[in-house]
Short mmCIF file of C-alpha atoms in Angstrom, two decimals:
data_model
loop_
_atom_site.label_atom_id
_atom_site.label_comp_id
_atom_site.label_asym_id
_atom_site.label_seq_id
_atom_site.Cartn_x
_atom_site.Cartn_y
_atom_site.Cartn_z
CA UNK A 1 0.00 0.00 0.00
CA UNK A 2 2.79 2.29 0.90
CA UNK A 3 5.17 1.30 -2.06
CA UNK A 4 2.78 1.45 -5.04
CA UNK A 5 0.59 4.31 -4.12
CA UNK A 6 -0.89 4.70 -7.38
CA UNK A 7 -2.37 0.87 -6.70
CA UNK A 8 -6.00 0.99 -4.95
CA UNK A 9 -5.59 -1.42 -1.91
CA UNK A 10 -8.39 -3.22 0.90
CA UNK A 11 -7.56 -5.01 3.24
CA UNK A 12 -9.82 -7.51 4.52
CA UNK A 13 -10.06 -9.91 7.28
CA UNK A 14 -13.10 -12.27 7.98
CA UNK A 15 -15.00 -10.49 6.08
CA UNK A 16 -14.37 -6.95 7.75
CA UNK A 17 -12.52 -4.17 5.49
CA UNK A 18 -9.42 -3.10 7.92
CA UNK A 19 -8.66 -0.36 5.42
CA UNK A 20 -8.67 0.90 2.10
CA UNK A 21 -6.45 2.73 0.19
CA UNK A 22 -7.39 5.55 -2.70
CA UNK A 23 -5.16 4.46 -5.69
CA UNK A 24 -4.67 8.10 -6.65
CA UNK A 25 -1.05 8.25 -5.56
CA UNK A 26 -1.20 10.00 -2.62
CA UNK A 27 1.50 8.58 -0.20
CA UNK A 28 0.89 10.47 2.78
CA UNK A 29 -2.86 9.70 2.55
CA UNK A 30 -1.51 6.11 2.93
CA UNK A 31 0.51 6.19 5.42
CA UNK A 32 -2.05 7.90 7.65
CA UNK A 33 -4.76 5.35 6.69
CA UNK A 34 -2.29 2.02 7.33
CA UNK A 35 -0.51 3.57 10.45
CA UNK A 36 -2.21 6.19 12.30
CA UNK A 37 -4.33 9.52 11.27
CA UNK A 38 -2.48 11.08 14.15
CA UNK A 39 0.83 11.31 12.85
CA UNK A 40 -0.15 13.67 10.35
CA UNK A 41 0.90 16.99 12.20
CA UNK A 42 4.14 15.53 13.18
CA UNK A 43 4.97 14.30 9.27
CA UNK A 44 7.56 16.83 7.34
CA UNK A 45 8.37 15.75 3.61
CA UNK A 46 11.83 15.01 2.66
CA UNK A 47 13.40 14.63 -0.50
CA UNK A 48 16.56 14.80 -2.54
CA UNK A 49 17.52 13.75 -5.47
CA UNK A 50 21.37 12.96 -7.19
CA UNK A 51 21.93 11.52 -10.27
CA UNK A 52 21.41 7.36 -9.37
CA UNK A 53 19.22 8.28 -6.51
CA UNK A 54 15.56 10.00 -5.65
CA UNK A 55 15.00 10.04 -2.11
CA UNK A 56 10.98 10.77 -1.00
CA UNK A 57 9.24 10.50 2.13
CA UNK A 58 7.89 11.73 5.43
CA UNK A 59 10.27 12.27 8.59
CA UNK A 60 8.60 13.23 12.10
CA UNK A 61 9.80 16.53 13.60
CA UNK A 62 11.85 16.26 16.61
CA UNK A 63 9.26 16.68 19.70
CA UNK A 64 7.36 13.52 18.27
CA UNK A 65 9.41 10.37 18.63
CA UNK A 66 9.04 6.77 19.41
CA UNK A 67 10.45 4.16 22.03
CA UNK A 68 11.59 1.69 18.84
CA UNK A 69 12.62 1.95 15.53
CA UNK A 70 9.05 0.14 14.86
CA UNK A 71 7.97 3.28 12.73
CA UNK A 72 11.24 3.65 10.13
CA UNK A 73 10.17 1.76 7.26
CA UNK A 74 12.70 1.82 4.26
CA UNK A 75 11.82 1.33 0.70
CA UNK A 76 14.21 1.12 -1.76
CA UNK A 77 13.08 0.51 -5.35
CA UNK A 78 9.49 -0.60 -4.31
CA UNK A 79 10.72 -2.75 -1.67
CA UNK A 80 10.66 -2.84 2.05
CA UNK A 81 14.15 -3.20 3.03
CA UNK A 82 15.94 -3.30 6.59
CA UNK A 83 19.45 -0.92 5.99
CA UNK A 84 21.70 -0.47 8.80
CA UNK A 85 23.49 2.51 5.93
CA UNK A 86 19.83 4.34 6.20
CA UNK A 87 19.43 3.75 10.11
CA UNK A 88 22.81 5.34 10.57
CA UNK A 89 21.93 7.95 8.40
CA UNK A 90 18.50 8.65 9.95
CA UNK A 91 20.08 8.71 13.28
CA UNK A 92 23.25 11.18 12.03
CA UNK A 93 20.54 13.76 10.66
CA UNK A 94 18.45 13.58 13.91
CA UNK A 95 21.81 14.06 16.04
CA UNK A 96 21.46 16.56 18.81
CA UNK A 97 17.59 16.62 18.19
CA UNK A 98 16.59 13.99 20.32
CA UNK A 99 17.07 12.27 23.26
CA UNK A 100 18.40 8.79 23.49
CA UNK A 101 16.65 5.70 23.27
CA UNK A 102 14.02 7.71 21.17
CA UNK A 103 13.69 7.42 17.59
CA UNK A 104 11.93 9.27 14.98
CA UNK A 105 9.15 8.17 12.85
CA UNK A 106 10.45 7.84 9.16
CA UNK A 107 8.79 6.68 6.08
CA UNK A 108 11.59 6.87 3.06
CA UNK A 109 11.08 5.87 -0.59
CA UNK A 110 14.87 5.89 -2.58
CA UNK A 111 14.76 5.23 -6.26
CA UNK A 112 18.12 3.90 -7.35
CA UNK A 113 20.08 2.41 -10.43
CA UNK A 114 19.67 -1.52 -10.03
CA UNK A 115 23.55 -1.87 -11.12
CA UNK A 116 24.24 0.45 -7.48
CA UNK A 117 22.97 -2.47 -5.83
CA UNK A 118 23.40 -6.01 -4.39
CA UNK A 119 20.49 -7.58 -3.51
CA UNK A 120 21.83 -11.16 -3.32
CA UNK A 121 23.16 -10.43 0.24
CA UNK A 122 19.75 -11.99 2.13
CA UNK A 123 17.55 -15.44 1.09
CA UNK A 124 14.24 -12.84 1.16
CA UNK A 125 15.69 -10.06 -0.70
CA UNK A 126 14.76 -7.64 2.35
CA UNK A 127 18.61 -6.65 3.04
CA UNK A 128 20.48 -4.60 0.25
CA UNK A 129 23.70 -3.48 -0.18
CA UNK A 130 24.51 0.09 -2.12
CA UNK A 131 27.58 0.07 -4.27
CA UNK A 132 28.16 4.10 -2.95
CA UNK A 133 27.48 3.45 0.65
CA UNK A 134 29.02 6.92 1.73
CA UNK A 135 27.04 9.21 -0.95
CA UNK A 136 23.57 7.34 -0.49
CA UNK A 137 23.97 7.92 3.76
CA UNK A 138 24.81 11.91 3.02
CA UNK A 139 21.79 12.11 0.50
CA UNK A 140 19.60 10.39 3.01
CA UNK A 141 21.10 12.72 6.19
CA UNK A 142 21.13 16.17 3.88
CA UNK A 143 17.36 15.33 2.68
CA UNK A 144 16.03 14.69 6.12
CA UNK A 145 18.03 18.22 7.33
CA UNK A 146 16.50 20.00 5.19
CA UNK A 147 12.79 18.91 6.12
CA UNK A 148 14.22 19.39 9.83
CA UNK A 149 15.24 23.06 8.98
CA UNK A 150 11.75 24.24 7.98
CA UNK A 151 9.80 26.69 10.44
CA UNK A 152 7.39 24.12 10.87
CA UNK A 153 9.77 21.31 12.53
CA UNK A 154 10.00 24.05 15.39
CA UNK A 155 7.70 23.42 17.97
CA UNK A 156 5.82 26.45 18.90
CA UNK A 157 5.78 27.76 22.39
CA UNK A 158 3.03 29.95 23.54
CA UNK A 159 3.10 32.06 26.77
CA UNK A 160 0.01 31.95 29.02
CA UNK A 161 -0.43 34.70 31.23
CA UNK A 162 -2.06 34.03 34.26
CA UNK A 163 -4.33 37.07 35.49
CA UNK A 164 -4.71 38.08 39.11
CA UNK A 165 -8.13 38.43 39.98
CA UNK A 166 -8.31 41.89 41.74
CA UNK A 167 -10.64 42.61 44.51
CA UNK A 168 -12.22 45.88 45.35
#
């Protein structure tokens, strides 16, 4: 549902529709109808893109994190993929923005150049390895800094002023 977001998609379990998904290529609409409508104000869009590589996707700002790494879900040419190279480069763009043992919640989508890949390194296909390790980790970190620089990754702070009742 996530990966081909131009693909309508129901789920269904005895006989009760779990969700549905629009077809119309809306990503973010997808995410927030397979994970959680509540995410939405915390999602800021990332993306990059070099000449192998186009990096999409939604990164949370810093104030809304998670105890696991439960919601960082890679794709990588259509596929869900588990990469220790886009963990690191999660965490290296987050650095100083969080405290430990929380993580943000990222939804990426990188595009690459099947030759910049091995994909024969895992039975299921789910690990990958890139061929420019050190260029696809600063793509990944510079894309997510950039959605992390925008106004609205700034939690706002408002001042509440608390009025003395005067009596007369």
């Amino acid at each position: 549902a996530l990966a081909y977001d131009q693909c309508q998609i129901r789920f269904i379990c005895n006989g009760n529709t779990l969700f549905t998904t629009m077809g119309k290529g809306n990503r973010l609409q997808n995410i927030l109808t397979v994970y959680d409508r509540t995410i939405q104000d915390h999602l800021l869009p990332v993306e990059s893109e070099g000449e192998d590589y186009t990096l999409r996707g939604y990164v949370s700002k810093p104030s809304f994190t998670k105890t696991s790494r439960k919601y960082q879900i890679h794709f990588v040419n259509g596929r869900v993929i588990t990469s220790r190279l886009l963990d690191q480069a999660v965490e290296e763009a987050y650095r100083e923005k969080m405290f430990d043992g929380r993580f943000p919640v990222v939804f990426l989508f990188l595009d690459a150049e099947p030759g910049k890949l091995d994909v024969n390194i895992h039975p299921n296909k789910k690990e990958i390895r890139f061929e420019e390790e050190d260029r696809v980790r600063e793509l990944v970190a510079q894309a997510i800094r950039r959605g992390l620089d925008r106004p609205e990754s700034v939690p706002v702070i408002e001042k509440k002023i608390k009025q003395e009742k005067t009596f007369v």
